[in-house]
XYZ file of C-alpha atoms in Angstrom:
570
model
C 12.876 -64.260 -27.771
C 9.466 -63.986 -25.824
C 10.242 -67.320 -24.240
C 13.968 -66.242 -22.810
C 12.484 -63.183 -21.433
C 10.117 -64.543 -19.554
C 12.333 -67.482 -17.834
C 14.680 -65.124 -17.481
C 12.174 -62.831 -15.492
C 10.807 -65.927 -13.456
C 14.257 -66.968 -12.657
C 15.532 -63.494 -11.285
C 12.142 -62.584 -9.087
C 12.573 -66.090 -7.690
C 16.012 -65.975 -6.940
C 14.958 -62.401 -5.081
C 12.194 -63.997 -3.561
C 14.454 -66.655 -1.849
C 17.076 -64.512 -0.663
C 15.471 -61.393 0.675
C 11.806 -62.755 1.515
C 13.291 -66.228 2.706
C 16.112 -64.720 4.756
C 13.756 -62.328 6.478
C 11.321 -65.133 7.461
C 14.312 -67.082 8.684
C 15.176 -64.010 11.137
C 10.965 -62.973 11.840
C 10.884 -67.125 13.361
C 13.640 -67.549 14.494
C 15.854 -70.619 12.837
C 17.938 -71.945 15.196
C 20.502 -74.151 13.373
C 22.238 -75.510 16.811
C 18.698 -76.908 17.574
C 18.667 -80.567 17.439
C 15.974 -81.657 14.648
C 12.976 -84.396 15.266
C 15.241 -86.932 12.908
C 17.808 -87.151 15.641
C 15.942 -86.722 18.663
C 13.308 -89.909 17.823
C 15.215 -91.756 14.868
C 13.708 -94.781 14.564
C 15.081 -96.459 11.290
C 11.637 -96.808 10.107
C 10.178 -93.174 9.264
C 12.539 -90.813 11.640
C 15.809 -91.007 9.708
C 18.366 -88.475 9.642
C 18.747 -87.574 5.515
C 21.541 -85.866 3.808
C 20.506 -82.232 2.889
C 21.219 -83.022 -0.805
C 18.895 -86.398 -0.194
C 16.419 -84.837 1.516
C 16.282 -81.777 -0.994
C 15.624 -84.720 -3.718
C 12.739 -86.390 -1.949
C 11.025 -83.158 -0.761
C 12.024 -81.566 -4.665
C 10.483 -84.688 -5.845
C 7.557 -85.559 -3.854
C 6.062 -81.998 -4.325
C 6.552 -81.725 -8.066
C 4.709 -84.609 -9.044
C 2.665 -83.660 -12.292
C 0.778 -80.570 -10.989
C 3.633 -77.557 -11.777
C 3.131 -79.426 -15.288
C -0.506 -80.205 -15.719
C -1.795 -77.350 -13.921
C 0.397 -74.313 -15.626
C -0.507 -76.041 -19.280
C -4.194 -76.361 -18.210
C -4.010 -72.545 -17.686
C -3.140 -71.076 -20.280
C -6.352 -70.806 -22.067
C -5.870 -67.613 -19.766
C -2.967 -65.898 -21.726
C 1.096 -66.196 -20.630
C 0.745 -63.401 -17.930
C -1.902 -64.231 -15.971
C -0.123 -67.985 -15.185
C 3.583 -66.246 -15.380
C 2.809 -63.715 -12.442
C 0.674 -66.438 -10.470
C 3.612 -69.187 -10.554
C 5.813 -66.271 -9.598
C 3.905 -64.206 -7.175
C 2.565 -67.101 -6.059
C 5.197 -69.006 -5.178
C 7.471 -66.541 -3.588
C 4.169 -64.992 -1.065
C 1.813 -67.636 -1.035
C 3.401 -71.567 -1.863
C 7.132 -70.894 -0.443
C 5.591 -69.040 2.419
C 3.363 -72.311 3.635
C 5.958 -74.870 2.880
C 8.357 -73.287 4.812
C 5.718 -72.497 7.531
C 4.627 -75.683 7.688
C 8.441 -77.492 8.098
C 9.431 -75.196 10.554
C 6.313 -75.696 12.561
C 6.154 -79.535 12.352
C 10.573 -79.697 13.283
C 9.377 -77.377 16.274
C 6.515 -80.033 16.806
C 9.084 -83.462 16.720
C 8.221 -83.840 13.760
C 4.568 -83.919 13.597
C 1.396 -83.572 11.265
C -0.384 -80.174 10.681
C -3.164 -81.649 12.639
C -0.803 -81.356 15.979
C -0.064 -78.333 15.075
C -3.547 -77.699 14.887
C -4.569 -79.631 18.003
C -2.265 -77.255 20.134
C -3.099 -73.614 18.462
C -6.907 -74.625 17.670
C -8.122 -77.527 20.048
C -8.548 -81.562 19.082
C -12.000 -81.145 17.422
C -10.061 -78.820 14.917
C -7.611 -81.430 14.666
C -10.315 -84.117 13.857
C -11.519 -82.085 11.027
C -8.469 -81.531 9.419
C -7.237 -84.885 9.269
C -10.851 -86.143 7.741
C -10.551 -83.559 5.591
C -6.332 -84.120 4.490
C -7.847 -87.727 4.022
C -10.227 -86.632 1.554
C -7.542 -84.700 -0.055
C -4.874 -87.650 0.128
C -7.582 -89.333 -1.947
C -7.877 -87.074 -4.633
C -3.857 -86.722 -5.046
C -3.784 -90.866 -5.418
C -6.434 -90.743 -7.595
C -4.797 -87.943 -10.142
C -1.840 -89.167 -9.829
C -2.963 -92.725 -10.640
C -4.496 -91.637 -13.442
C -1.856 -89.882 -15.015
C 0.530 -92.427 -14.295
C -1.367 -95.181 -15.901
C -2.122 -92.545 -19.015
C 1.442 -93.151 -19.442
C 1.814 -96.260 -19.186
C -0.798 -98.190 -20.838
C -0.858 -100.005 -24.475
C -4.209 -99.388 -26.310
C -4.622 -102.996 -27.651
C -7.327 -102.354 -30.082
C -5.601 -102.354 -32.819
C -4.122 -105.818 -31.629
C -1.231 -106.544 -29.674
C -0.484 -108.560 -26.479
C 0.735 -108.258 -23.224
C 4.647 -108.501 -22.786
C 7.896 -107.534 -23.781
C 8.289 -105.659 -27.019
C 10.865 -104.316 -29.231
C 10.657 -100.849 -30.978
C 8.235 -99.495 -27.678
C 6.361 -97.128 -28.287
C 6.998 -93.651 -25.693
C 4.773 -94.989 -22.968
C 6.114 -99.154 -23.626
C 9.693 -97.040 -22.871
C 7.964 -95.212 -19.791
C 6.668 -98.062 -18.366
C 9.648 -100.126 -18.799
C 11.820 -97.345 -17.321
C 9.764 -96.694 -14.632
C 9.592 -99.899 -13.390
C 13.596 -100.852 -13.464
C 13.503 -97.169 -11.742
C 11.965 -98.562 -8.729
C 14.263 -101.673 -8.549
C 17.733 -98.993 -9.390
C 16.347 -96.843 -6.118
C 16.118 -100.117 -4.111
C 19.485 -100.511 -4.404
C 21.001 -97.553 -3.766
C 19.270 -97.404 -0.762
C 20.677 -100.795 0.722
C 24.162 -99.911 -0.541
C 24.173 -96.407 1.055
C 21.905 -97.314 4.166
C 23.458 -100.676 4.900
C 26.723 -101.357 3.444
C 28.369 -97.997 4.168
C 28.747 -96.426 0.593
C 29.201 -92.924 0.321
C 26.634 -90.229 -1.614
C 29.303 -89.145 -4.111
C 30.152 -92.496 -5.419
C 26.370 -93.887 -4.957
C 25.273 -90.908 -6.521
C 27.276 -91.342 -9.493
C 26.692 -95.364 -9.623
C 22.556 -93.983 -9.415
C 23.479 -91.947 -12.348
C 24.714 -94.567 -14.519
C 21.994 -96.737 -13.872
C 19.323 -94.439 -14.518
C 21.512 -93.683 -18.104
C 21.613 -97.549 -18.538
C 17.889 -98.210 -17.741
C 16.785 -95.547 -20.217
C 18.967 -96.964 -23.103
C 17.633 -100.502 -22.281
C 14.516 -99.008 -22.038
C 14.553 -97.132 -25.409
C 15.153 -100.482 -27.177
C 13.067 -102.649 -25.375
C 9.216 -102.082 -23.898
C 6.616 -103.538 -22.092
C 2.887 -103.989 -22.894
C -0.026 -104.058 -20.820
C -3.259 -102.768 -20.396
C -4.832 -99.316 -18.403
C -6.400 -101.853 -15.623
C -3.197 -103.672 -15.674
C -0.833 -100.872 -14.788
C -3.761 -99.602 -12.431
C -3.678 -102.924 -10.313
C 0.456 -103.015 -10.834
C 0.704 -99.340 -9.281
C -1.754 -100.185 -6.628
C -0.040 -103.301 -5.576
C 3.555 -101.255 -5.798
C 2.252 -98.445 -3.493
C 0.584 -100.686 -0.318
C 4.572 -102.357 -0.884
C 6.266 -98.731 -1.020
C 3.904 -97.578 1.988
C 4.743 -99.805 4.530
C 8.498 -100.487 3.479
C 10.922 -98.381 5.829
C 11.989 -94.741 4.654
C 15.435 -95.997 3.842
C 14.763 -98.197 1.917
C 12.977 -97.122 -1.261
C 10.948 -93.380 -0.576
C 14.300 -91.426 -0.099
C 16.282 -92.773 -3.064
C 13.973 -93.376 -5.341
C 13.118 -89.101 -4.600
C 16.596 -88.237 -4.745
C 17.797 -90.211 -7.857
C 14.058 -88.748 -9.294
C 15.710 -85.185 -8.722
C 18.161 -85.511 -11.329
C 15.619 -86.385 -14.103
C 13.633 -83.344 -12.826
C 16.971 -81.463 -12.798
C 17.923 -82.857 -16.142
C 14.628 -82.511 -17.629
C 14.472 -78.385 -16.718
C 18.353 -78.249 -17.545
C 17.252 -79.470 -21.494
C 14.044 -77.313 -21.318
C 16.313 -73.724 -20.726
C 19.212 -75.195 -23.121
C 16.248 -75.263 -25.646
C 14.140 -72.066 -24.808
C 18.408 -70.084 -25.685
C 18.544 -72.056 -28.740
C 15.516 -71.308 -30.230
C 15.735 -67.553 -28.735
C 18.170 -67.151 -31.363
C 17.332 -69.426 -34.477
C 13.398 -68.639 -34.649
C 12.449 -72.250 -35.965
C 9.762 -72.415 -33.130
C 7.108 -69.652 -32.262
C 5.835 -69.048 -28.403
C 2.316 -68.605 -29.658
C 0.120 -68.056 -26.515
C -1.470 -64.420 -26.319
C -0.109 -62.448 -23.492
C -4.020 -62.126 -22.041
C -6.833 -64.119 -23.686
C -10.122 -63.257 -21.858
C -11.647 -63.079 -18.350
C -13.508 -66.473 -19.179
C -12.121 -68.057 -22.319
C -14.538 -70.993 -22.087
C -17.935 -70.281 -21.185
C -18.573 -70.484 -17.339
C -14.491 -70.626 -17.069
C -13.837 -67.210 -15.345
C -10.018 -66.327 -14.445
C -11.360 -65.774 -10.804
C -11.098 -68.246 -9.205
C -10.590 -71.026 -12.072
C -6.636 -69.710 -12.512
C -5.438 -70.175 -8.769
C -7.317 -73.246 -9.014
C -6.060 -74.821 -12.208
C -1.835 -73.676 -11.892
C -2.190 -75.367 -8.399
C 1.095 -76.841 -7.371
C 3.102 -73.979 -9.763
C 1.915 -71.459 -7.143
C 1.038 -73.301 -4.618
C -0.727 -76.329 -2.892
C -1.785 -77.790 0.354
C -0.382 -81.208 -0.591
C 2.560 -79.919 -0.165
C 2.341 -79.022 3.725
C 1.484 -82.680 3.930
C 4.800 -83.858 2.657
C 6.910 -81.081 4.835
C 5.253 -81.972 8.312
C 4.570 -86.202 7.081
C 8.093 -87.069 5.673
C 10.434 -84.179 5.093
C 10.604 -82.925 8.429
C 11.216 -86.460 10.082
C 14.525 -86.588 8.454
C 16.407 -82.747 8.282
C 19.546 -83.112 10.133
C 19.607 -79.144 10.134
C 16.971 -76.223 10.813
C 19.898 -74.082 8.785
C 18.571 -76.486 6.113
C 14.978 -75.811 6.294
C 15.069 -72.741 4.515
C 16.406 -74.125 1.215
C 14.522 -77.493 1.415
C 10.984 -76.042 2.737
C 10.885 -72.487 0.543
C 13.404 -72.959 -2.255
C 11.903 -76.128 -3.581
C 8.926 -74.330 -4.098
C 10.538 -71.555 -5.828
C 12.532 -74.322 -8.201
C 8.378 -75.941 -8.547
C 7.490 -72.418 -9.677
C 10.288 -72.041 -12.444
C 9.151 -75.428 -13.488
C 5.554 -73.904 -13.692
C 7.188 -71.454 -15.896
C 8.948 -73.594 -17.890
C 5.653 -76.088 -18.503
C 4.386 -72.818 -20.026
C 6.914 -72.035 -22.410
C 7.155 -75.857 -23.717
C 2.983 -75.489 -24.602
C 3.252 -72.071 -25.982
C 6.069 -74.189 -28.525
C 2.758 -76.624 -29.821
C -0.105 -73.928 -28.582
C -2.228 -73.983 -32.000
C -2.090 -77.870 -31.949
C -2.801 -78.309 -28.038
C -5.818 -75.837 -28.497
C -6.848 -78.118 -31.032
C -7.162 -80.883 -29.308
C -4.047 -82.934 -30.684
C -2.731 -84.153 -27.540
C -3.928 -86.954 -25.100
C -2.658 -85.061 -21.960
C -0.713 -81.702 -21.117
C 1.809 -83.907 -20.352
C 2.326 -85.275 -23.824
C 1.980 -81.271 -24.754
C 4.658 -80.340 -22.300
C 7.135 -83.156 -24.067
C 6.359 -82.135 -27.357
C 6.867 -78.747 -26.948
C 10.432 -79.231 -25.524
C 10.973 -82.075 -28.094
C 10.195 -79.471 -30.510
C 13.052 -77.151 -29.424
C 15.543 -79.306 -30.654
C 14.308 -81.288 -33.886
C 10.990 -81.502 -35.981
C 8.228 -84.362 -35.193
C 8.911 -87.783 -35.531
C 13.057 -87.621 -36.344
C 14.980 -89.832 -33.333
C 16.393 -86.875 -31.909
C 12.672 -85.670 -30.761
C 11.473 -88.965 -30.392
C 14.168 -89.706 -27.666
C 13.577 -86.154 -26.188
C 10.001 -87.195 -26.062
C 10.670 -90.679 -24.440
C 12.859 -89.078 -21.756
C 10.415 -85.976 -20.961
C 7.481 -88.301 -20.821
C 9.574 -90.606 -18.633
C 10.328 -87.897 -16.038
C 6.986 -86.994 -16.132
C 5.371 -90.013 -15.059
C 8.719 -90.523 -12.253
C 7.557 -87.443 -10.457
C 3.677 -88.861 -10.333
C 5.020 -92.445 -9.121
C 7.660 -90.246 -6.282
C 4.029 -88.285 -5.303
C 1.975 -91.272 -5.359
C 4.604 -92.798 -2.719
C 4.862 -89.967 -0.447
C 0.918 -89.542 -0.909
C 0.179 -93.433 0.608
C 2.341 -93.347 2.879
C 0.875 -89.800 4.160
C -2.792 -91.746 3.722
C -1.649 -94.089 5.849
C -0.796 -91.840 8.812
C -3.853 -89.881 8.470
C -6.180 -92.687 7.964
C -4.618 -94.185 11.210
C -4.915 -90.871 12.910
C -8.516 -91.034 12.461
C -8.879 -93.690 14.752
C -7.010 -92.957 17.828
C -7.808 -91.375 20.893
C -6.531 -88.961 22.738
C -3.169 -90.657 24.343
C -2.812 -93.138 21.789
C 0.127 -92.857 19.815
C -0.186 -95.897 17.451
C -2.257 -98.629 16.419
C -0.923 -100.753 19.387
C -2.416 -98.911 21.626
C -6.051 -98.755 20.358
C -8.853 -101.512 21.473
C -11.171 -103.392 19.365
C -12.447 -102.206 16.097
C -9.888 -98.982 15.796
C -7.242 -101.304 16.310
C -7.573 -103.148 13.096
C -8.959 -99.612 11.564
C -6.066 -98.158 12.518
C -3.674 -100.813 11.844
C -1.151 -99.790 8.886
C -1.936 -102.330 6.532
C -5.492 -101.841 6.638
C -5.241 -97.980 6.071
C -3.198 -98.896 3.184
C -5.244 -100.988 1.713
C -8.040 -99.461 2.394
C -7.095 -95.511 0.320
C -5.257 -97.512 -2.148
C -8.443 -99.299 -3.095
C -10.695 -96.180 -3.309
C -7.807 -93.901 -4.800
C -6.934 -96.641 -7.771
C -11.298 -96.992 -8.332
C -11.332 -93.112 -8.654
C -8.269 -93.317 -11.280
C -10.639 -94.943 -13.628
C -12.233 -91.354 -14.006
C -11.124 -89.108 -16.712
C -8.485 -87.055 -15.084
C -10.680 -84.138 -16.363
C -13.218 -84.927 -13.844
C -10.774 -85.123 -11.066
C -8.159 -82.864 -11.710
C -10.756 -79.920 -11.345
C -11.885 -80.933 -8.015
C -7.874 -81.851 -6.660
C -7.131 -78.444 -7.997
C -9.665 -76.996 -5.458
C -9.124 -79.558 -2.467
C -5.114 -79.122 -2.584
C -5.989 -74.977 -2.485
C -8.403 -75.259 0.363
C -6.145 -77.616 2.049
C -3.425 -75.046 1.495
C -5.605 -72.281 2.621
C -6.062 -74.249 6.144
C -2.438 -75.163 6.242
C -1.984 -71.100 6.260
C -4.283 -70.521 9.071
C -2.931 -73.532 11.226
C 0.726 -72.146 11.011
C -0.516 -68.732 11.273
C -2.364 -70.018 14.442
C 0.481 -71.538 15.935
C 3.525 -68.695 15.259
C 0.855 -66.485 16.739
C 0.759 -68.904 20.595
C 3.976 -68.916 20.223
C 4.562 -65.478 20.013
C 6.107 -64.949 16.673
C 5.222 -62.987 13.449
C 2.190 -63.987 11.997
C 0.804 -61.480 10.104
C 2.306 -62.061 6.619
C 0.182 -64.966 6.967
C -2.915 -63.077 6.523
C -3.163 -62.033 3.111
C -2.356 -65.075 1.125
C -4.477 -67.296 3.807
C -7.739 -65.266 3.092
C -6.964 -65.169 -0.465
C -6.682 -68.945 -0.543
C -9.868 -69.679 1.271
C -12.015 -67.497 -0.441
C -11.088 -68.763 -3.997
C -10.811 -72.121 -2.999
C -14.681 -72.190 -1.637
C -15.399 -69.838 -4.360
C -14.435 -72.990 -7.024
C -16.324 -75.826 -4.821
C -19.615 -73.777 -4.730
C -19.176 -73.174 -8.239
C -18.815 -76.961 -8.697
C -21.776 -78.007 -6.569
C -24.037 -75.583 -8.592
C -22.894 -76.982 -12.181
C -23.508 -80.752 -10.962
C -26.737 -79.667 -8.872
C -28.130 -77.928 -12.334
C -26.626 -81.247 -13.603
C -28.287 -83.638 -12.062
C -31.593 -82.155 -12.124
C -31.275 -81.853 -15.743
C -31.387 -85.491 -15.871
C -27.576 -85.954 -17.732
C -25.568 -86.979 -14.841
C -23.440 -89.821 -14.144
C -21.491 -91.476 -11.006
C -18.829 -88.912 -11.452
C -20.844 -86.116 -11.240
C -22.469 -87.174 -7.945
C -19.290 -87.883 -6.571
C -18.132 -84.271 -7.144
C -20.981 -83.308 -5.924
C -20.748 -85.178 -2.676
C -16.947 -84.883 -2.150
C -17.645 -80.464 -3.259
C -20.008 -80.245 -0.325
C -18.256 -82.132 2.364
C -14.931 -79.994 1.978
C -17.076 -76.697 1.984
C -18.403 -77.684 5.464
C -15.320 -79.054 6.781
C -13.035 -75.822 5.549
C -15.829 -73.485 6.753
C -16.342 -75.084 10.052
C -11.987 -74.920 10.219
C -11.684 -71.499 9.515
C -14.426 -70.174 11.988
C -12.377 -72.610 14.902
C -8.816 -70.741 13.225
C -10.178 -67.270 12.828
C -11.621 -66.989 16.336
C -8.533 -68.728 17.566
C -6.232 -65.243 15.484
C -9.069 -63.088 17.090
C -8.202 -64.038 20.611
C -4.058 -63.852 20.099
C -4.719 -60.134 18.489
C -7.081 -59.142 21.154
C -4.789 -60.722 23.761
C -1.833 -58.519 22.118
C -3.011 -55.352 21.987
């Protein structure tokens, strides 16, 4: 019964959240729904195309959830239920919902643009500079976690023998693989059909539906084998493909056919949380409040904001609004529930990824699961049937499936934001593409190059243990997010709008976001003077450092830039 109450708590503060704090942003900026949107002033048929809201609510839904409202809320519960249940939901209505909405708004009211030209016009090009280098750094980490995790669910561990290929009876991640893959080629066509021969959403939509029904069956029966490095390379190769491929063709349906999974896979998560409210066969087993540091040098401040991440809120996410989303809203009356309801539904999912490991607590506490993904599967698995009978191995299959969809829809939208950025890097100041660049910049610029080129380093980085990155993506996405606060807080404030609810979760984000990174480049500076440390470590400790003086040399240009507009007001 613990487990009802709290989603239904989450699911009525969110639904508050939405109506009254989303409807009185709309009216503080200023939507203007007869406004004609970036996606039909510039379409282009390459990255400016006009979406369907429902579309374009299933790429942005998609593209932000990834693994993090999963991984992170699971990760966090060595804090106790509460502490991650009011984050995800206080979080996500003042602090997440609040900067993805900001940030869409600002970029449609920019044609479209990055948060770095947002920047550039509130807080001058140098700004700018230093916030791409720094999203770059950022965009790395995300293709990096992601990577990992993907390929965690992919791989075949051949050392108990085995060979590369087709197999019958897969095991889950065999399925996942095999799924995932015939995924890609389903969204391929459903983008041609819909894009180029005329077919309408309702029918396409239902065709999608089949096939992803059809795929799953096939692959439920039938599985593919290969190794860690081998699905590392395949994913690498897929996303320099998916990257430079028009919009049309694979990144918006493959994100809106994604949605339904995500849909579906919450859908069977709150159909199991009733059933088991009433028959007791499963306990909800985490302690309402565990301790101010549950693992030694783990305090709650600031390791919880850091770990939940994209449940509450994250900076990657402004990346996707202003890179993608915002290139193809038809609507600014559509903003609202695309830019700050998708974060609310990332929050319930937060909320939801809690409940499913409270299900298997004792056993993910000790250690029993490879990932919190595999915990978040089994829990909801366990809902419905005991271990190993078909009806949770299927469960299991599916969950693990959607999981591992939602880090290959990120990992998409992440290159292809890499690849902007990277480019971005490289031009100067009336240069709008690669074209118009000389020399050197032209080729460093050039969009197969910049592909290539944070593919390469994000796929070497997914070797790491996803412990060693996830920690330090947890606190770049929340600086980043921090920054993305103070940009659009910059910005409403030249323009002459509302600002000041952007104050409190801003400086909140900043400070525990630096908090975490000093934290981290004390740990691996005690480290490696100790003697014990390895590559990883000094990466940390390099990467740590250089987004503490990036985010503090940002905030001093963004503060001073607020001082000025409230001294000019007053």
């Amino acid at each position: 019964m613990t487990a009802l109450l709290i989603i239904i708590a989450a699911i009525v503060l969110l639904l508050c959240g939405y109506v009254f704090y989303g409807g009185w942003l709309c009216k503080q900026w200023g939507i203007d729904p007869k406004r004609t949107t970036p996606a039909i002033e510039h379409a282009d048929g390459m990255d400016y195309v006009v979406a369907k809201p429902a579309v374009l609510m299933g790429h942005h839904f998609s593209s932000i959830a990834g693994a993090g409202p999963i991984n992170g809320p699971i990760q966090a519960s060595i804090f106790g239920w509460v502490p991650v249940f009011l984050w995800c939901v206080i979080g996500g209505i003042f602090f997440g919902g609040l900067q993805d909405f900001g940030s869409l708004f600002a970029s449609i009211r920019h044609d479209g643009k990055s948060v770095g030209e947002i920047i550039k016009d509130s807080m001058g090009k140098r700004a700018q500079r230093l916030f791409v280098l720094f999203s770059v750094l950022v965009l790395i980490l995300v293709i990096a976690s992601f990577v990992n995790v993907v390929a965690g669910t992919f791989f075949t561990d051949f050392s108990n023998g085995g060979s590369t290929g087709f197999v019958g009876n897969p095991t889950g991640n065999q399925t996942t693989a095999i799924v995932s893959v015939l995924f890609i080629l389903l969204a391929v066509v459903y983008g041609i059909v819909t894009n180029r021969f005329g077919v309408g959403v309702l029918p396409a939509t239902i065709g999608g539906i089949i096939g992803i029904v059809a795929i799953t069956v096939l692959g439920l029966n039938c599985g593919f084998a290969l190794s860690r490095t081998g699905w590392i390379i395949f994913i690498a190769v897929y996303l320099a493909i998916a990257s430079l491929l028009p919009v049309w063709v694979l990144l918006q349906p493959r994100d809106y056919l994604s949605s339904f999974l995500l849909y579906g896979m919450m859908a069977l998560a709150l159909v199991g949380i009733l059933v088991c409210a009433f028959n007791g066969r499963v306990e909800f087993a985490i302690p309402a409040f565990t301790s101010w540091e549950p693992v030694q040098g783990t305090f709650m401040f600031p390791m919880l904001f850091i770990t939940v991440a994209c449940g509450a809120c994250s900076g990657f996410h402004s990346l996707i609004a202003t890179g993608t989303t915002s290139k193809q809203l038809d609507s600014e009356k559509n903003a609202k529930a695309i830019g700050y309801g998708s974060m609310l539904i990332e929050s319930a999912l937060g909320v939801i990824a809690l409940i499913a490991v409270g299900v298997v607590y004792k056993k993910y506490t000790g250690g029993e699961f490879g990932s919190p993904s595999a915990a978040f599967a089994a829990g909801i698995a366990s809902m419905f049937s005991v271990e190993a009978t078909k009806v949770y191995n299927v469960i299991y299959a599916l969950l693990t499936l959607a999981v591992s969809v939602f880090a290959l829809t990120s990992l998409d939208t992440a290159t292809r934001l890499s690849r902007f950025m990277f480019s971005e890097l490289f031009l100067k100041e009336g240069e709008q593409t690669w074209k118009d660049a000389k020399g050197i910049r032209k080729l460093l610029a050039h969009p197969v190059f910049s592909t290539v080129f944070m593919i390469t380093i994000g796929s070497v980085l997914g070797f790491m243990s996803l412990s060693q990155i996830w920690g330090l993506f947890g606190a770049a996405n929340q600086l980043l997010a921090g920054i993305a606060l103070l940009a659009v807080c910059a910005w409403l404030g030249n323009a002459g709008k509302n600002n000041k609810m952007f104050y409190i979760p801003m400086a909140f984000m900043l400070v525990a976001t630096i908090t975490s990174l000093v934290i981290t480049v004390k740990i691996k500076i005690g480290l490696i003077s100790a003697g014990g440390a390895f590559w990883g470590d000094w990466f940390q400790l390099i990467f740590a450092l250089a987004m503490v003086v990036l985010a503090l040399i940002l905030v001093v240009e963004g503060v001073g830039t607020i001082k000025k507009q409230v001294n000019k007001n007053k």
